[in-house]
mmCIF file of N, CA and C in Angstrom:
data_model
loop_
_atom_site.group_PDB
_atom_site.id
_atom_site.type_symbol
_atom_site.label_atom_id
_atom_site.label_comp_id
_atom_site.label_asym_id
_atom_site.label_seq_id
_atom_site.Cartn_x
_atom_site.Cartn_y
_atom_site.Cartn_z
ATOM 1 N N UNK A 1 128.783 169.997 125.064
ATOM 2 C CA UNK A 1 127.728 169.084 125.058
ATOM 3 C C UNK A 1 128.282 167.629 125.013
ATOM 4 N N UNK A 2 127.818 166.793 125.852
ATOM 5 C CA UNK A 2 128.302 165.462 125.931
ATOM 6 C C UNK A 2 127.632 164.570 124.892
ATOM 7 N N UNK A 3 128.425 163.684 124.306
ATOM 8 C CA UNK A 3 127.818 162.726 123.334
ATOM 9 C C UNK A 3 127.546 161.434 124.101
ATOM 10 N N UNK A 4 126.425 160.781 123.752
ATOM 11 C CA UNK A 4 126.108 159.553 124.426
ATOM 12 C C UNK A 4 126.754 158.416 123.621
ATOM 13 N N UNK A 5 127.273 157.452 124.397
ATOM 14 C CA UNK A 5 127.973 156.293 123.776
ATOM 15 C C UNK A 5 126.884 155.363 123.129
ATOM 16 N N UNK A 6 127.218 154.830 122.008
ATOM 17 C CA UNK A 6 126.312 153.890 121.350
ATOM 18 C C UNK A 6 126.669 152.499 121.845
ATOM 19 N N UNK A 7 125.596 151.742 121.888
ATOM 20 C CA UNK A 7 125.739 150.349 122.325
ATOM 21 C C UNK A 7 126.404 149.551 121.152
ATOM 22 N N UNK A 8 127.402 148.646 121.462
ATOM 23 C CA UNK A 8 128.044 147.901 120.409
ATOM 24 C C UNK A 8 127.057 147.110 119.467
ATOM 25 N N UNK A 9 125.891 146.750 120.097
ATOM 26 C CA UNK A 9 124.977 145.937 119.264
ATOM 27 C C UNK A 9 124.363 146.851 118.160
ATOM 28 N N UNK A 10 124.244 148.171 118.392
ATOM 29 C CA UNK A 10 123.788 149.085 117.374
ATOM 30 C C UNK A 10 124.729 149.114 116.167
ATOM 31 N N UNK A 11 126.047 149.108 116.436
ATOM 32 C CA UNK A 11 127.019 149.055 115.371
ATOM 33 C C UNK A 11 126.890 147.790 114.645
ATOM 34 N N UNK A 12 126.690 146.682 115.348
ATOM 35 C CA UNK A 12 126.552 145.394 114.660
ATOM 36 C C UNK A 12 125.343 145.307 113.744
ATOM 37 N N UNK A 13 124.224 145.896 114.240
ATOM 38 C CA UNK A 13 123.034 145.957 113.348
ATOM 39 C C UNK A 13 123.254 146.788 112.113
ATOM 40 N N UNK A 14 123.938 147.906 112.325
ATOM 41 C CA UNK A 14 124.220 148.832 111.202
ATOM 42 C C UNK A 14 125.097 148.064 110.149
ATOM 43 N N UNK A 15 126.115 147.363 110.609
ATOM 44 C CA UNK A 15 126.974 146.627 109.698
ATOM 45 C C UNK A 15 126.174 145.562 108.984
ATOM 46 N N UNK A 16 125.345 144.808 109.698
ATOM 47 C CA UNK A 16 124.497 143.776 109.099
ATOM 48 C C UNK A 16 123.556 144.356 107.996
ATOM 49 N N UNK A 17 123.009 145.563 108.359
ATOM 50 C CA UNK A 17 122.111 146.185 107.373
ATOM 51 C C UNK A 17 122.871 146.597 106.126
ATOM 52 N N UNK A 18 124.059 147.207 106.393
ATOM 53 C CA UNK A 18 124.979 147.640 105.228
ATOM 54 C C UNK A 18 125.314 146.447 104.322
ATOM 55 N N UNK A 19 125.612 145.276 104.996
ATOM 56 C CA UNK A 19 126.026 144.109 104.224
ATOM 57 C C UNK A 19 124.867 143.590 103.393
ATOM 58 N N UNK A 20 123.618 143.618 103.982
ATOM 59 C CA UNK A 20 122.490 143.247 103.266
ATOM 60 C C UNK A 20 122.255 144.189 101.998
ATOM 61 N N UNK A 21 122.398 145.448 102.210
ATOM 62 C CA UNK A 21 122.280 146.358 101.109
ATOM 63 C C UNK A 21 123.330 146.114 100.046
ATOM 64 N N UNK A 22 124.564 145.879 100.440
ATOM 65 C CA UNK A 22 125.586 145.588 99.459
ATOM 66 C C UNK A 22 125.264 144.326 98.686
ATOM 67 N N UNK A 23 124.807 143.340 99.358
ATOM 68 C CA UNK A 23 124.485 142.091 98.652
ATOM 69 C C UNK A 23 123.354 142.278 97.747
ATOM 70 N N UNK A 24 122.308 143.041 98.082
ATOM 71 C CA UNK A 24 121.113 143.288 97.204
ATOM 72 C C UNK A 24 121.519 144.109 95.996
ATOM 73 N N UNK A 25 122.296 145.176 96.179
ATOM 74 C CA UNK A 25 122.725 145.972 95.047
ATOM 75 C C UNK A 25 123.600 145.197 94.106
ATOM 76 N N UNK A 26 124.506 144.435 94.636
ATOM 77 C CA UNK A 26 125.426 143.641 93.880
ATOM 78 C C UNK A 26 124.700 142.582 93.054
ATOM 79 N N UNK A 27 123.757 141.912 93.745
ATOM 80 C CA UNK A 27 122.876 140.886 93.033
ATOM 81 C C UNK A 27 122.043 141.514 91.909
ATOM 82 N N UNK A 28 121.439 142.710 92.201
ATOM 83 C CA UNK A 28 120.605 143.302 91.135
ATOM 84 C C UNK A 28 121.485 143.753 89.935
ATOM 85 N N UNK A 29 122.700 144.280 90.222
ATOM 86 C CA UNK A 29 123.567 144.678 89.083
ATOM 87 C C UNK A 29 123.994 143.441 88.343
ATOM 88 N N UNK A 30 124.371 142.410 89.025
ATOM 89 C CA UNK A 30 124.811 141.234 88.400
ATOM 90 C C UNK A 30 123.704 140.600 87.506
ATOM 91 N N UNK A 31 122.486 140.568 88.050
ATOM 92 C CA UNK A 31 121.355 140.098 87.259
ATOM 93 C C UNK A 31 121.108 141.023 85.949
ATOM 94 N N UNK A 32 121.221 142.295 86.136
ATOM 95 C CA UNK A 32 121.014 143.198 85.024
ATOM 96 C C UNK A 32 122.032 143.023 83.942
ATOM 97 N N UNK A 33 123.275 142.826 84.327
ATOM 98 C CA UNK A 33 124.340 142.687 83.323
ATOM 99 C C UNK A 33 124.170 141.280 82.688
ATOM 100 N N UNK A 34 123.866 140.285 83.449
ATOM 101 C CA UNK A 34 123.664 138.886 82.865
ATOM 102 C C UNK A 34 122.499 138.859 81.936
ATOM 103 N N UNK A 35 121.404 139.557 82.274
ATOM 104 C CA UNK A 35 120.200 139.562 81.359
ATOM 105 C C UNK A 35 120.612 140.368 80.085
ATOM 106 N N UNK A 36 121.361 141.453 80.235
ATOM 107 C CA UNK A 36 121.779 142.196 79.066
ATOM 108 C C UNK A 36 122.696 141.300 78.166
ATOM 109 N N UNK A 37 123.563 140.553 78.709
ATOM 110 C CA UNK A 37 124.412 139.745 77.942
ATOM 111 C C UNK A 37 123.721 138.631 77.255
ATOM 112 N N UNK A 38 122.589 138.113 77.808
ATOM 113 C CA UNK A 38 121.864 137.031 77.208
ATOM 114 C C UNK A 38 120.945 137.612 76.061
ATOM 115 N N UNK A 39 120.440 138.803 76.316
ATOM 116 C CA UNK A 39 119.520 139.462 75.325
ATOM 117 C C UNK A 39 120.291 140.006 74.137
ATOM 118 N N UNK A 40 121.355 140.646 74.376
ATOM 119 C CA UNK A 40 122.143 141.305 73.287
ATOM 120 C C UNK A 40 123.463 140.557 73.138
ATOM 121 N N UNK A 41 123.969 140.590 71.952
ATOM 122 C CA UNK A 41 125.279 139.999 71.716
ATOM 123 C C UNK A 41 126.352 140.734 72.545
ATOM 124 N N UNK A 42 127.283 140.023 73.061
ATOM 125 C CA UNK A 42 128.398 140.719 73.795
ATOM 126 C C UNK A 42 129.108 141.778 72.915
ATOM 127 N N UNK A 43 129.279 142.920 73.488
ATOM 128 C CA UNK A 43 129.970 143.983 72.803
ATOM 129 C C UNK A 43 130.661 144.865 73.829
ATOM 130 N N UNK A 44 131.065 146.056 73.405
ATOM 131 C CA UNK A 44 131.786 146.941 74.326
ATOM 132 C C UNK A 44 130.921 147.360 75.472
ATOM 133 N N UNK A 45 129.608 147.576 75.260
ATOM 134 C CA UNK A 45 128.706 147.934 76.388
ATOM 135 C C UNK A 45 128.661 146.847 77.491
ATOM 136 N N UNK A 46 128.707 145.623 77.028
ATOM 137 C CA UNK A 46 128.765 144.516 77.996
ATOM 138 C C UNK A 46 129.972 144.590 78.938
ATOM 139 N N UNK A 47 131.144 144.786 78.316
ATOM 140 C CA UNK A 47 132.326 144.894 79.111
ATOM 141 C C UNK A 47 132.270 146.258 80.011
ATOM 142 N N UNK A 48 131.715 147.235 79.521
ATOM 143 C CA UNK A 48 131.508 148.472 80.229
ATOM 144 C C UNK A 48 130.605 148.166 81.477
ATOM 145 N N UNK A 49 129.592 147.392 81.273
ATOM 146 C CA UNK A 49 128.673 147.017 82.389
ATOM 147 C C UNK A 49 129.391 146.185 83.466
ATOM 148 N N UNK A 50 130.219 145.281 83.036
ATOM 149 C CA UNK A 50 131.004 144.463 84.007
ATOM 150 C C UNK A 50 131.922 145.364 84.798
ATOM 151 N N UNK A 51 132.606 146.355 84.113
ATOM 152 C CA UNK A 51 133.520 147.264 84.751
ATOM 153 C C UNK A 51 132.820 148.070 85.789
ATOM 154 N N UNK A 52 131.619 148.510 85.456
ATOM 155 C CA UNK A 52 130.806 149.388 86.376
ATOM 156 C C UNK A 52 130.376 148.532 87.547
ATOM 157 N N UNK A 53 129.933 147.302 87.285
ATOM 158 C CA UNK A 53 129.578 146.373 88.379
ATOM 159 C C UNK A 53 130.746 146.177 89.376
ATOM 160 N N UNK A 54 131.914 145.952 88.811
ATOM 161 C CA UNK A 54 133.099 145.736 89.661
ATOM 162 C C UNK A 54 133.409 146.982 90.480
ATOM 163 N N UNK A 55 133.361 148.111 89.863
ATOM 164 C CA UNK A 55 133.631 149.403 90.579
ATOM 165 C C UNK A 55 132.603 149.676 91.718
ATOM 166 N N UNK A 56 131.372 149.415 91.401
ATOM 167 C CA UNK A 56 130.273 149.630 92.384
ATOM 168 C C UNK A 56 130.483 148.634 93.617
ATOM 169 N N UNK A 57 130.836 147.358 93.278
ATOM 170 C CA UNK A 57 131.058 146.441 94.367
ATOM 171 C C UNK A 57 132.166 146.839 95.219
ATOM 172 N N UNK A 58 133.321 147.302 94.640
ATOM 173 C CA UNK A 58 134.474 147.722 95.369
ATOM 174 C C UNK A 58 134.095 148.915 96.279
ATOM 175 N N UNK A 59 133.352 149.900 95.633
ATOM 176 C CA UNK A 59 132.990 151.093 96.420
ATOM 177 C C UNK A 59 132.063 150.708 97.548
ATOM 178 N N UNK A 60 131.102 149.762 97.311
ATOM 179 C CA UNK A 60 130.203 149.484 98.400
ATOM 180 C C UNK A 60 130.843 148.796 99.575
ATOM 181 N N UNK A 61 131.861 147.955 99.261
ATOM 182 C CA UNK A 61 132.555 147.233 100.313
ATOM 183 C C UNK A 61 133.588 148.142 101.009
ATOM 184 N N UNK A 62 134.026 149.154 100.306
ATOM 185 C CA UNK A 62 135.069 150.140 100.874
ATOM 186 C C UNK A 62 134.388 151.084 101.806
ATOM 187 N N UNK A 63 133.125 151.429 101.557
ATOM 188 C CA UNK A 63 132.396 152.418 102.376
ATOM 189 C C UNK A 63 131.705 151.620 103.486
ATOM 190 N N UNK A 64 132.096 151.865 104.687
ATOM 191 C CA UNK A 64 131.530 151.158 105.867
ATOM 192 C C UNK A 64 130.719 152.155 106.696
ATOM 193 N N UNK A 65 129.663 151.665 107.287
ATOM 194 C CA UNK A 65 128.790 152.503 108.146
ATOM 195 C C UNK A 65 129.553 152.944 109.410
#
């Protein structure tokens, strides 16, 4: 069975969509950790939140559509 070739513009749209998703998730996580740090005194959970945010950002940029 033959596969149809995708148009390069479709790939570009997919990458743009992925980048918007990455930016949205990163922004939401950053806002959540910042609000947490303002509401509660900094402690081990705050550092854990920053570490999770960093790992999620790295993972989202590493996974490409």
